[in-house]
Structure formats: structure tokens, C-alpha cells
Coordinates of C-alpha atoms and ligand atoms in Angstrom, one line a residue:
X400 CA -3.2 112.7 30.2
X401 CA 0.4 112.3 30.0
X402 CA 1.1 110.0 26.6
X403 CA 4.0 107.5 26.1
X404 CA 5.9 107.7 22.9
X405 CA 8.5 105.2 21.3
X406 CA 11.4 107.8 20.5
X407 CA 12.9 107.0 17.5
X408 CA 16.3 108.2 17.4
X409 CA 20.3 108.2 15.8
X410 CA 23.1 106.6 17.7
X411 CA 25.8 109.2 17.4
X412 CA 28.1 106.6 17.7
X413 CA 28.1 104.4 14.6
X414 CA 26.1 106.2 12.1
X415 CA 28.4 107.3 9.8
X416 CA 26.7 110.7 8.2
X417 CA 25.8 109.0 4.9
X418 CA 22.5 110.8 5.0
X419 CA 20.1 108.2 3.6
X420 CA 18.0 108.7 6.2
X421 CA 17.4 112.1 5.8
X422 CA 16.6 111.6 2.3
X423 CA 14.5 108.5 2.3
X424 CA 12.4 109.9 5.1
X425 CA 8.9 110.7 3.6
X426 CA 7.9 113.2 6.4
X427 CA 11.4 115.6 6.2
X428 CA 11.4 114.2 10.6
X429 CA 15.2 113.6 9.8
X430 CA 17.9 116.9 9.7
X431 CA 21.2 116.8 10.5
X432 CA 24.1 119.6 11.7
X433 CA 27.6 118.9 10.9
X434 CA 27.9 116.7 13.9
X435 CA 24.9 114.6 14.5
X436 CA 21.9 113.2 12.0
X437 CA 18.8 113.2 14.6
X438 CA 15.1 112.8 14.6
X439 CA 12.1 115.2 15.2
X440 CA 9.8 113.2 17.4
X441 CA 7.0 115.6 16.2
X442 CA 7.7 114.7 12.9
X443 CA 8.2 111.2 12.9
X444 CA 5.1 108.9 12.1
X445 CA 7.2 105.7 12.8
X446 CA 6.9 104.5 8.8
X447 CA 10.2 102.7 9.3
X448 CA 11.0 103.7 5.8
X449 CA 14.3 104.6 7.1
X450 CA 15.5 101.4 8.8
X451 CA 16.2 99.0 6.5
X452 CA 18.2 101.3 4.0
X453 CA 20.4 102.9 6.8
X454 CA 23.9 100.8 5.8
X455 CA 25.0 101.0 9.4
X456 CA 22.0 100.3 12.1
X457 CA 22.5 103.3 13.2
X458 CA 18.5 104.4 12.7
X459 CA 17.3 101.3 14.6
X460 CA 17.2 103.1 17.8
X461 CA 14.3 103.6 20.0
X462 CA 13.7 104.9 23.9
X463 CA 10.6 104.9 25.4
X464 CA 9.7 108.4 27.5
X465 CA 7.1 110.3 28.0
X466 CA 5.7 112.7 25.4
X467 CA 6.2 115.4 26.9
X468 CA 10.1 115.0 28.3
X469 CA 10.7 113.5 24.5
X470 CA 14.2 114.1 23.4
X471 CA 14.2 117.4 21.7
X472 CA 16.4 117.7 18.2
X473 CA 18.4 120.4 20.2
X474 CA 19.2 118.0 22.7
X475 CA 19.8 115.0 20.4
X476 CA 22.4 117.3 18.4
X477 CA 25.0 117.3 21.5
X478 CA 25.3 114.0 21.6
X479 CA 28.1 111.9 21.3
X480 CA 26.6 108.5 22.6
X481 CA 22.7 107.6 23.2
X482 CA 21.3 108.2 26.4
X483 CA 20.6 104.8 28.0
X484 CA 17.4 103.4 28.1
X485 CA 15.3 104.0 31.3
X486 CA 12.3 101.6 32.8
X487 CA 9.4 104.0 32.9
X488 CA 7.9 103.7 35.9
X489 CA 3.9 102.1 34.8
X490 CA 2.3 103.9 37.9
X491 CA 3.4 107.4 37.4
X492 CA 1.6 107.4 34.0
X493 CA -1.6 107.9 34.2
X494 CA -2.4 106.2 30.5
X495 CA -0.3 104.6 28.2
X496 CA -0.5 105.3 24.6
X497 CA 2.3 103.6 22.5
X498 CA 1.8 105.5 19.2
X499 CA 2.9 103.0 17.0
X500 CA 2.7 98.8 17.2
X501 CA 6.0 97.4 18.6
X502 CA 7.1 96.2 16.2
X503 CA 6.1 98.5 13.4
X504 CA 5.0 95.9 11.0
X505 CA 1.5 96.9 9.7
X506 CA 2.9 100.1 8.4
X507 CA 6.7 98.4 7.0
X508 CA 4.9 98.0 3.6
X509 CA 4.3 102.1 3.2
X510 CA 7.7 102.5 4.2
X511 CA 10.0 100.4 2.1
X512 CA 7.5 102.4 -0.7
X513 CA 8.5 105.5 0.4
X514 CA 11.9 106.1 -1.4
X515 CA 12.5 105.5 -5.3
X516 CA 15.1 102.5 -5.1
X517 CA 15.4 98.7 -3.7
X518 CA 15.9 98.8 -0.3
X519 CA 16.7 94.8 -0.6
X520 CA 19.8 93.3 -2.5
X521 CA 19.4 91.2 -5.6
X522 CA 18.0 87.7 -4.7
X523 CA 20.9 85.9 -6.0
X524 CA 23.4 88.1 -4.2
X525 CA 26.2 86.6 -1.7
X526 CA 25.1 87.4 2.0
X527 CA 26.8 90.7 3.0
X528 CA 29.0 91.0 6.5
X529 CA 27.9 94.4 8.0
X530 CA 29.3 96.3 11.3
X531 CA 32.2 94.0 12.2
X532 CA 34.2 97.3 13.5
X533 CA 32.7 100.5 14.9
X534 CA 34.1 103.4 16.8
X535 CA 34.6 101.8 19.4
X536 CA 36.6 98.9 17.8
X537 CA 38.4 100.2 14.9
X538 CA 40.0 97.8 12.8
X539 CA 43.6 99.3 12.2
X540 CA 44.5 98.9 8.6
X541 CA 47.9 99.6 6.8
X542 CA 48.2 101.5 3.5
X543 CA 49.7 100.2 0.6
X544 CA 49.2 102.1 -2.0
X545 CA 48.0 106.1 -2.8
X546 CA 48.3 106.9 -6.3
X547 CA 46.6 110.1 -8.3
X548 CA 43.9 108.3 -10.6
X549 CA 43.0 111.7 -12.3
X550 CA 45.3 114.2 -14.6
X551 CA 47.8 116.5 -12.8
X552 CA 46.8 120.3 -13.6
X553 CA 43.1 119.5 -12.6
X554 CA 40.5 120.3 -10.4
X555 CA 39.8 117.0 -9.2
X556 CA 42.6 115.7 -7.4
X557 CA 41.2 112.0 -7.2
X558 CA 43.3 109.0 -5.3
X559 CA 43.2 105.5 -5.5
X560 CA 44.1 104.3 -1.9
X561 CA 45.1 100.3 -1.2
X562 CA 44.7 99.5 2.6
X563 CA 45.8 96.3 3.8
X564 CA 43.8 94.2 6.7
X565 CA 47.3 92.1 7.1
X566 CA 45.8 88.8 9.1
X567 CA 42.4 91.3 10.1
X568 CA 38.9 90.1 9.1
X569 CA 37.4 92.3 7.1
X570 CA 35.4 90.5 4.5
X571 CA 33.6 93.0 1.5
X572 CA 31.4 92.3 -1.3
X573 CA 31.1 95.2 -4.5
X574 CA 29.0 97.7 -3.5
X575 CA 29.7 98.0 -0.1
X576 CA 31.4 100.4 1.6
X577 CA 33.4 101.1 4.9
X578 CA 34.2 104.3 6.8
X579 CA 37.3 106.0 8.1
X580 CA 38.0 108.1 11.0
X581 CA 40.5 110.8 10.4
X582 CA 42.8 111.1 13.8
X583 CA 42.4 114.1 16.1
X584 CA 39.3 116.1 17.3
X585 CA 37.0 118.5 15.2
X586 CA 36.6 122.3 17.0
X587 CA 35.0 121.3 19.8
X588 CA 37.2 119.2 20.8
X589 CA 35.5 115.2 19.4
X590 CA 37.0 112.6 17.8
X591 CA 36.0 113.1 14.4
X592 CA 33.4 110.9 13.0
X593 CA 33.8 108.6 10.5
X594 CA 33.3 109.1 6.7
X595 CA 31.7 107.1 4.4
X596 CA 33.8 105.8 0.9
X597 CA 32.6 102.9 -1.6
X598 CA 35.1 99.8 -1.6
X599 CA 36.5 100.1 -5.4
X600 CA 37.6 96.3 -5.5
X601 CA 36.0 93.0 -6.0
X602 CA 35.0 90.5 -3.0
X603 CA 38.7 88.7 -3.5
X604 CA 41.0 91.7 -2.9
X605 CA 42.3 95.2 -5.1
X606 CA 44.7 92.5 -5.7
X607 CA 43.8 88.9 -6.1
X608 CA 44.0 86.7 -2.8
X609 CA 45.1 89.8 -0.6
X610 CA 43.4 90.8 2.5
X611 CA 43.3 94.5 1.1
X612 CA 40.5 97.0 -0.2
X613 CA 40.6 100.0 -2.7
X614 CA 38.6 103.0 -2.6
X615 CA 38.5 106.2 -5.0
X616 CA 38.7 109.4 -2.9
X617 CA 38.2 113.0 -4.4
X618 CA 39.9 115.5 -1.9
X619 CA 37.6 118.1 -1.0
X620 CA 38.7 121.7 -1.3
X621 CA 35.3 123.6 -2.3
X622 CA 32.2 123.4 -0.1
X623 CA 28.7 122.5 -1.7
X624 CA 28.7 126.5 -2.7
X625 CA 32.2 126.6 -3.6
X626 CA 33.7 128.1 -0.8
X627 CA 36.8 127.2 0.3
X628 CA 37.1 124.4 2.6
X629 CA 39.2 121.5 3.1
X630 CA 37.3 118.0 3.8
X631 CA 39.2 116.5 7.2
X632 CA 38.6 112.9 6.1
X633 CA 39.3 113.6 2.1
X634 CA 42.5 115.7 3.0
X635 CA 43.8 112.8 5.3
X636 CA 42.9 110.4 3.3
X637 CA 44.6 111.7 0.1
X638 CA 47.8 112.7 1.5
X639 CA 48.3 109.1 3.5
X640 CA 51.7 107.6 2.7
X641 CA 52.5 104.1 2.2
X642 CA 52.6 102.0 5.8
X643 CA 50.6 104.6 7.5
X644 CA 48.0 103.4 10.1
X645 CA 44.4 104.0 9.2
X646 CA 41.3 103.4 11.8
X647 CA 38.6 101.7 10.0
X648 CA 34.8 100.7 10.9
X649 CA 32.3 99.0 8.8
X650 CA 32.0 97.2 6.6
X651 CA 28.6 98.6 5.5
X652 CA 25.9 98.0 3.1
X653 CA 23.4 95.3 2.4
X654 CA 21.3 96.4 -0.6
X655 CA 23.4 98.1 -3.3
X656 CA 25.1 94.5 -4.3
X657 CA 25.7 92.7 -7.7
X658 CA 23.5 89.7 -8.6
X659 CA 25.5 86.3 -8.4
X660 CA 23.4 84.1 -11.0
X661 CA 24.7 83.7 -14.7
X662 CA 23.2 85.8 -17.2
X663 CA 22.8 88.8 -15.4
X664 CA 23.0 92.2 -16.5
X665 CA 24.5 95.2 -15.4
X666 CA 23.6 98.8 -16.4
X667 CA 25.9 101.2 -14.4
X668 CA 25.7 104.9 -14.2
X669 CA 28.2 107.1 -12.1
X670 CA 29.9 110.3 -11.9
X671 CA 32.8 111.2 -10.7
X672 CA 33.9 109.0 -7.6
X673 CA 30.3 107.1 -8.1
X674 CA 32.5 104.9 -10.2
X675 CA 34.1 103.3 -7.2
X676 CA 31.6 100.6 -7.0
X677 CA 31.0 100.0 -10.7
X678 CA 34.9 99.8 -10.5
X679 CA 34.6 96.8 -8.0
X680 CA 31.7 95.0 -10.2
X681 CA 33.5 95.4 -13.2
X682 CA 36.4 93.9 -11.9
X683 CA 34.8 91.2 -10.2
X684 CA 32.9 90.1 -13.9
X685 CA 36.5 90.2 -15.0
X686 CA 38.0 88.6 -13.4
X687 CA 35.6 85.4 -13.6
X688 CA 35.2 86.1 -17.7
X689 CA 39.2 85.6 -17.3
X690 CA 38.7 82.0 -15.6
X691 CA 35.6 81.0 -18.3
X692 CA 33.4 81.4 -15.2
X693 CA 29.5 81.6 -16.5
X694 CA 29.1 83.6 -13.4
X695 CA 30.4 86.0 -15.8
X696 CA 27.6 85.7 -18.8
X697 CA 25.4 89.0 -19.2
X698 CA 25.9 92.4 -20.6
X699 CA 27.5 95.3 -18.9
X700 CA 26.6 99.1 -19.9
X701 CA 28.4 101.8 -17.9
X702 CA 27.6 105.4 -18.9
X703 CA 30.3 107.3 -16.8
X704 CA 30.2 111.2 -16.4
X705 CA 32.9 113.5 -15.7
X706 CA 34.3 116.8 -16.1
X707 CA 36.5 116.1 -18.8
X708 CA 38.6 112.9 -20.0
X709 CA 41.6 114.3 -17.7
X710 CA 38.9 114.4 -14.6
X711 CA 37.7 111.0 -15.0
X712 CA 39.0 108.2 -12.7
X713 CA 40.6 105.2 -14.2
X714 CA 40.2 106.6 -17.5
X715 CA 43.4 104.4 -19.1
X716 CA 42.2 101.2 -17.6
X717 CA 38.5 101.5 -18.9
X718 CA 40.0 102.0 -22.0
X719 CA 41.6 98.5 -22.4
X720 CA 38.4 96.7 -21.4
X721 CA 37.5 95.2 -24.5
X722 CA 34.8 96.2 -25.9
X723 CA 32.8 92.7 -26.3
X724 CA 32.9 92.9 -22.4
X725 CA 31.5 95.9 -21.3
X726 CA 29.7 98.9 -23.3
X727 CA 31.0 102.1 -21.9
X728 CA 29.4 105.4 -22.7
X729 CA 31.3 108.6 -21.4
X730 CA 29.9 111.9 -20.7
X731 CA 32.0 114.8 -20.6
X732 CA 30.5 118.2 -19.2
X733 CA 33.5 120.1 -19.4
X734 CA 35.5 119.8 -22.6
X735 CA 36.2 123.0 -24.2
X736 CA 34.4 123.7 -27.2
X737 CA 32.1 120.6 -26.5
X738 CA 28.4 120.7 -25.9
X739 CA 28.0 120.0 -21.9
X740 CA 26.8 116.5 -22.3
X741 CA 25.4 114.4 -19.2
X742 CA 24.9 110.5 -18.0
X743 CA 21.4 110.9 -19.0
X744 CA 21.9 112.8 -22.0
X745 CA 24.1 109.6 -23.3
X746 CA 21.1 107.5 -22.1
X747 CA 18.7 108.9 -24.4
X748 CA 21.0 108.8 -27.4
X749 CA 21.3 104.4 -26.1
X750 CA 17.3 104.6 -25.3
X751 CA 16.8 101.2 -27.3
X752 CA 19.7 99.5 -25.6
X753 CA 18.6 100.7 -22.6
X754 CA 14.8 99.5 -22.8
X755 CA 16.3 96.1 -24.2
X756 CA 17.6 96.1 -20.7
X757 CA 14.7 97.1 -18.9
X758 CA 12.5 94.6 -20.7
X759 CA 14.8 91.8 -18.9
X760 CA 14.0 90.3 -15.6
X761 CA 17.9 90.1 -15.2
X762 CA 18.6 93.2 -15.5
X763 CA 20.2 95.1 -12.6
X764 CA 20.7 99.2 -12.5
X765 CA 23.3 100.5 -10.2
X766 CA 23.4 104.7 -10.0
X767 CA 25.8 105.9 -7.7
X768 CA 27.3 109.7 -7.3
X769 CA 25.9 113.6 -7.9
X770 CA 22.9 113.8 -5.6
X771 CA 21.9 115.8 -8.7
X772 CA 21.9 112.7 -11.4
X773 CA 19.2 110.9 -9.5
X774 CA 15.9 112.7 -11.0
X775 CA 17.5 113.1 -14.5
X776 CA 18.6 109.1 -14.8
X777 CA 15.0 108.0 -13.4
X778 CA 13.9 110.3 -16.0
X779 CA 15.4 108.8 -18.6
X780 CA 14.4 105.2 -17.5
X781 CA 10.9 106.5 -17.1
X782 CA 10.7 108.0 -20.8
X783 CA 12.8 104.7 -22.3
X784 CA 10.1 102.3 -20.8
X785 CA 7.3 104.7 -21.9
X786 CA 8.6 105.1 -25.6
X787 CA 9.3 101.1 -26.0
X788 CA 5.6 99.6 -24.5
X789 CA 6.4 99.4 -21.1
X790 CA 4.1 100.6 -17.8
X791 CA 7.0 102.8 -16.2
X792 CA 4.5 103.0 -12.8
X793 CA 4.6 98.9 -12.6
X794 CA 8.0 98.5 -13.3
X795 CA 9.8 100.6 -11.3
X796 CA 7.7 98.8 -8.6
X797 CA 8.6 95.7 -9.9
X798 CA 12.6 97.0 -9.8
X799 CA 12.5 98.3 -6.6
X800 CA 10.8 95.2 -4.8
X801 CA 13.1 93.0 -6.2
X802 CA 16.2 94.5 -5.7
X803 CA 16.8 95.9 -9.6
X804 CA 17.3 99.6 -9.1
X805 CA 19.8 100.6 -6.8
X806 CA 20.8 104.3 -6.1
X807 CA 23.3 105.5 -3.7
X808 CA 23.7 109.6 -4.6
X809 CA 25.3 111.9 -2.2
Ligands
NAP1484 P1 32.1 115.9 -10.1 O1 33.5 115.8 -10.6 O2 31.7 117.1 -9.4 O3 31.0 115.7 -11.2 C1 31.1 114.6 -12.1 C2 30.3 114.9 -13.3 O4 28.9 114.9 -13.0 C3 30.6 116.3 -13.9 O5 30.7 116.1 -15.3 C4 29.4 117.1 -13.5 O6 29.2 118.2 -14.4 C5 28.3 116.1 -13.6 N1 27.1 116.5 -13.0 C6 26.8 117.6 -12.2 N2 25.5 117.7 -12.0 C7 24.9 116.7 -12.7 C8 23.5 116.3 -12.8 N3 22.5 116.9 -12.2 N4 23.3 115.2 -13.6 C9 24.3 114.5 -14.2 N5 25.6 114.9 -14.1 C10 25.9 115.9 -13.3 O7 31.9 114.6 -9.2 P2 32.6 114.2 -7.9 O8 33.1 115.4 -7.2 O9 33.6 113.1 -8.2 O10 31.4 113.7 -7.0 C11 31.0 112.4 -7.1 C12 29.9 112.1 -6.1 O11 29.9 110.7 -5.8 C13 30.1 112.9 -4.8 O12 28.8 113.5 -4.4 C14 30.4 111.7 -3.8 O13 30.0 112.0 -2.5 C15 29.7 110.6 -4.4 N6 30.1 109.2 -4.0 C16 31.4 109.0 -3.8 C17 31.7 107.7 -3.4 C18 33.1 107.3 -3.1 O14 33.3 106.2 -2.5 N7 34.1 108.1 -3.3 C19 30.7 106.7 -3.3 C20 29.4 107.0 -3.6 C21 29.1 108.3 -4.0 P3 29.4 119.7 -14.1 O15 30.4 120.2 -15.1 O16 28.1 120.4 -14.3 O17 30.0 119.8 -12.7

């Protein structure tokens, strides 16, 4: 009996290697090599948990074929575009066993269970533009600006980069992000793909009524084991000079945005370049506090973790926020002489802040950076909402269905 399957698989062409996929997938069906994210047909049970989350599209890609000529992970890993889609011919099989509905939709509730944050935005959000330019249709922007937003004589050689959309449309909301495509061709000879940074500015510009974006880029020099290695996308982005031409795709990202009703609150926690978007929704706040915009009412608490004060982005400019307008709560993990200290050891110390927080339906968490933070900042939520009363299990439901908890960790 020869079986017809509904491939689920990765187009190559605009996913932009962010890996959410791989990590929200509940079955471990998604792996990746350094050239292509793809999906093990075996594997997959079709739980769509992946779709929605996926900033680009990218994952909403299926072919129908026969079982048994399904597209191997082998094969999908030498791809640079999708294969197209081919009318199986009804006759030639001799039964025909979707293994999943068409649409998916009796099994979407599992899925958007599967990972541990809102795959939705906050109700009250502004509508997001997503995909406007892909590889195929860059949107050339100019740069502006490249200045060093860490200390000189550090490790973390960190840049703030302004590129300009002159007349372009590029319309961006905090939180989202876009991705760049460094020029030339990787060893085998491809265009590089794109790489994925957070836009560091509010919806109305780095600079008020300009067509430009910010975003905070640490250049890579280590690999994940500390070999030496230097990031293609970091490295050409840090060293860009002002009036340089950059390709650009995006923008993406339709979940991890800021609420837009008064009387909202924001609890941030980021290290290291994870502060880019916190950068963008503090700004925004701001900037309508500055105007007497009630947009602006609710608290903001940012715990921030870095190396040392020297390593940690926009450390001056955080400083001058006053201190009626945001709480900030930095963690240093390198400072000689000083205890290692954490985000989520600084969240224990605010625990009653915190759980004020959590016990308000406006309340919004944002967690963005170290792959590594996630388990220890849920931790701390978990333990906070225990201590103070509250069922942890029914409220980090409650979060993630309506768009409360938002992590983006790489
Ligand atoms: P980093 O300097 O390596 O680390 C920042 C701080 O986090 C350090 O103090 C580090 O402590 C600490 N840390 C390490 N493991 C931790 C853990 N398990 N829990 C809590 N804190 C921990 O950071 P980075 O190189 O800037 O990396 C930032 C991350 O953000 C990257 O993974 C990047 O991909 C991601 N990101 C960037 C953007 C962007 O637009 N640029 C957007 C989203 C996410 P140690 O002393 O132990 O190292």
C-alpha cells in the first residue's frame, strides 16, 4: 500500500536561521546544519506548534509525495530553494492516506501548548508588517551611524548601527526584528543567508520622524565552545562605515510586541544584546511620557545582565532614565572580586515586586538573550507566584494564551 504524506518542510529561501523552530518543536523532527533548518518527515506528527511562532513563514511549507519518495533530511539540507510542488498523479496510488487533516486544526490547540511562551502578541498591540523584503527583494538600506556601545579593552566589542530606509518602506514596531545578508558567498560558493538582529528603536525611528532603524550587534569572535571564529554577518556588520549599502529582508516578528493600552506594565529581562528590544520599548514609553501621553502610564522593571558595567550596552544612557520611570536592576557576572550575580538572582532579591507584577492582568514579561537564562527566569517566576498565593500551572497558562510571557533566547 503505498501512503501519501503532507511533507512538512523549510523554504531555504526566507527562513532566516533564527531556530525557533527547532526549539519549539515538541518531537526534536526539526535539526539544522550550518546551511539549512529542515524537517524529519519521520519525526514530524504535524502538531503545527511550530508555525505560528516562526517570525518569517518560512515553516509553512508543505509538498504532498508519496511516503516512501518523502524528502529525506539529507536531501532537504542541499537546498537552496524548495522543490516545486508536483500534482500526484490519483491513479498511480493505490490508497490515499493523508496523515494529518488539511488544515491541521484539531490538533493546533496541542501545538501552540507545546512551547513555554505566547505565541500571540498582546491584544492591545499595533498590527505588525511582516516579510515586506526577502532574498529575493532586498531592500537596500544606507548606514548612518556605527558607534561602539560597550568599553574599549573589552571582550565584547558591541555596535550600535543606524540604517537609513531613505524614501523605502520599511515600517517596524519594538520587538521586531529584520535580517541582513552579508555580501559574497559562504565556502561552497552561496550567497550567504541572512542573519537575524532585534530592531533597538521605537516604531517612529532611532531618531524621531526618520525613516531609519537601530540594532545592537555583538561581533562574534568565539564559537559556542570558544574556538576561534569570526561571525560573517557580525564581522560585516560591525565594521560597516557610514553611507555603506546594506541588503536587508524582513521585517519579522508578530508576537514578541509591547501592549498599546494605558496602564500597562512592562517587566524586561535581557543579557547582553537581548537588550536591543527592551532598548526599543523603553524608548517608545519615553518618548510618549515626554509628550504627557497616557499611552505611557504603567511600571517598567528591566533586570539587565552583563559581564561587567564596561560590557553592558548603553550603560550611560540607562543611567540618566530617571528613576520614577523605569526600575532597573543590573546583574554583573564578571566584576572582579564580586560574587557572579545573574538576571534571576536579582529577581529573587525583587521577588515581591515581581509577584506584584504577576498578580496584574496588565502585566507584560519580555525575556530576550542567553539561550541559557530561559529555565532560570521561568524559575524564578514559578517560585515568586508559588511564595505569594498564586497557582504557577494556571498562570503561566493564562500568560502564555494571552500574549503575557514573551521569550526570544538564542
Ligand atoms: P554575554 O555577554 O555572553 O552574556 C551576558 C550575560 O549573561 C553575562 O553576564 C553572562 O554571564 C550571563 N549569562 C550566561 N549564562 C547565563 C544564564 N544561564 N543565565 C543568566 N545569565 C547568564 O551575552 P551576549 O554575547 O551579548 O549574548 C546575548 C544573546 O542575545 C546572544 O545569544 C544573542 O544571539 C541574543 N540576542 C541578540 C539579539 C540582537 O538583536 N543582537 C536579539 C535577541 C537575542 P557569564 O559571565 O557566565 O558569561
Amino acid at each position: 500500500m503505498t501512503e501519501v504524506l503532507k511533507q512538512h518542510l523549510i523554504d531555504p529561501e526566507i527562513c532566516i536561521r533564527c531556530n525557533t523552530c527547532e526549539d519549539i518543536c515538541p518531537v526534536g523532527a526539526v535539526m539544522h546544519d550550518s546551511r539549512n533548518y529542515v524537517v524529519d518527515a519521520e519525526k514530524c506528527n504535524h502538531c503545527m506548534a511550530c508555525i505560528s511562532p516562526c517570525p518569517t513563514g518560512s515553516i509553512d511549507n508543505w509538498r504532498t509525495v508519496l511516503r516512501d519518495a518523502a524528502f529525506s533530511t539529507a536531501d532537504q539540507l542541499t537546498w537552496d530553494e524548495l522543490p516545486l510542488a508536483v500534482e500526484l498523479d490519483e491513479a498511480s496510488v493505490t490508497m490515499a492516506v493523508a496523515r494529518t487533516s488539511s488544515d491541521g486544526d484539531s490538533i493546533q490547540a496541542n501545538g501552540a501548548d507545546a512551547g513555554l511562551g505566547s505565541i500571540v502578541a498582546p491584544p492591545s498591540a499595533a498590527t505588525p508588517v511582516v516579510n515586506l523584503y526577502g532574498a529575493k527583494n532586498t531592500m537596500i538600506a544606507t548606514v548612518s551611524g556605527n558607534y561602539r556601545v560597550t568599553a574599549l579593552g573589552t571582550d565584547s566589542d558591541t555596535h550600535h548601527i543606524v540604517l537609513d530606509f531613505g524614501s523605502g518602506n520599511f515600517p517596524v514596531l519594538e520587538g521586531q526584528s529584520l535580517g541582513i545578508i552579508a555580501p559574497g558567498v559562504d565556502v561552497n560558493g552561496r550567497a550567504h543567508h541572512a542573519r537575524q538582529y532585534s530592531i533597538a528603536n521605537p516604531r517612529d525611528g532611532e531618531r524621531p520622524g526618520y525613516n531609519n532603524v537601530s540594532l545592537t550587534v555583538k561581533r562574534v569572535t568565539v564559537d559556542y565552545v570558544g574556538n576561534p571564529v569570526l561571525g560573517i554577518a557580525s564581522n560585516y556588520v560591525c565594521d560597516l562605515k557610514k553611507g555603506d549599502a546594506v541588503q536587508v529582508v524582513g521585517p519579522f516578528g508578530a508576537s514578541f510586541l509591547m501592549p498599546n493600552h494605558a496602564g500597562s506594565h512592562l517587566l524586561m529581562i535581557c543579557t547582553g544584546t537581548g537588550s536591543a528590544p527592551m532598548r526599543a520599548m523603553t524608548e517608545r514609553r519615553r518618548r510618549l511620557r515626554a509628550t504627557g501621553d497616557t499611552l505611557a502610564d504603567g511600571r517598567l522593571m528591566l533586570f539587565f545582565g552583563a559581564r561587567s558595567q564596561k560590557e553592558l550596552p548603553y550603560f550611560g544612557p540607562l543611567m540618566n532614565l530617571p528613576k520614577d520611570f523605569i526600575d532597573i536592576n543590573f546583574a554583573f557576572s564578571r566584576t572582579p572580586n564580586e560574587p557572579k550575580r545573574y538576571v534571576q538572582d536579582l529577581m529573587r532579591e525583587r521577588a515581591a515586586d515581581i509577584a506584584t507584577l504577576l498578580k496584574d492582568v496588565n502585566s507584560y514579561i519580555y525575556v530576550c538573550g542567553l539561550k541559557g537564562m530561559e529555565a532560570g527566569v521561568l524559575e524564578v517566576l514559578r517560585d515568586t507566584a508559588i511564595a505569594h498565593g498564586m497557582d504557577w500551572q494556571a498562570l503561566h497558562a493564562e500568560l502564555k494564551r494571552d500574549g503575557r510571557l514573551h521569550l526570544e533566547t538564542y
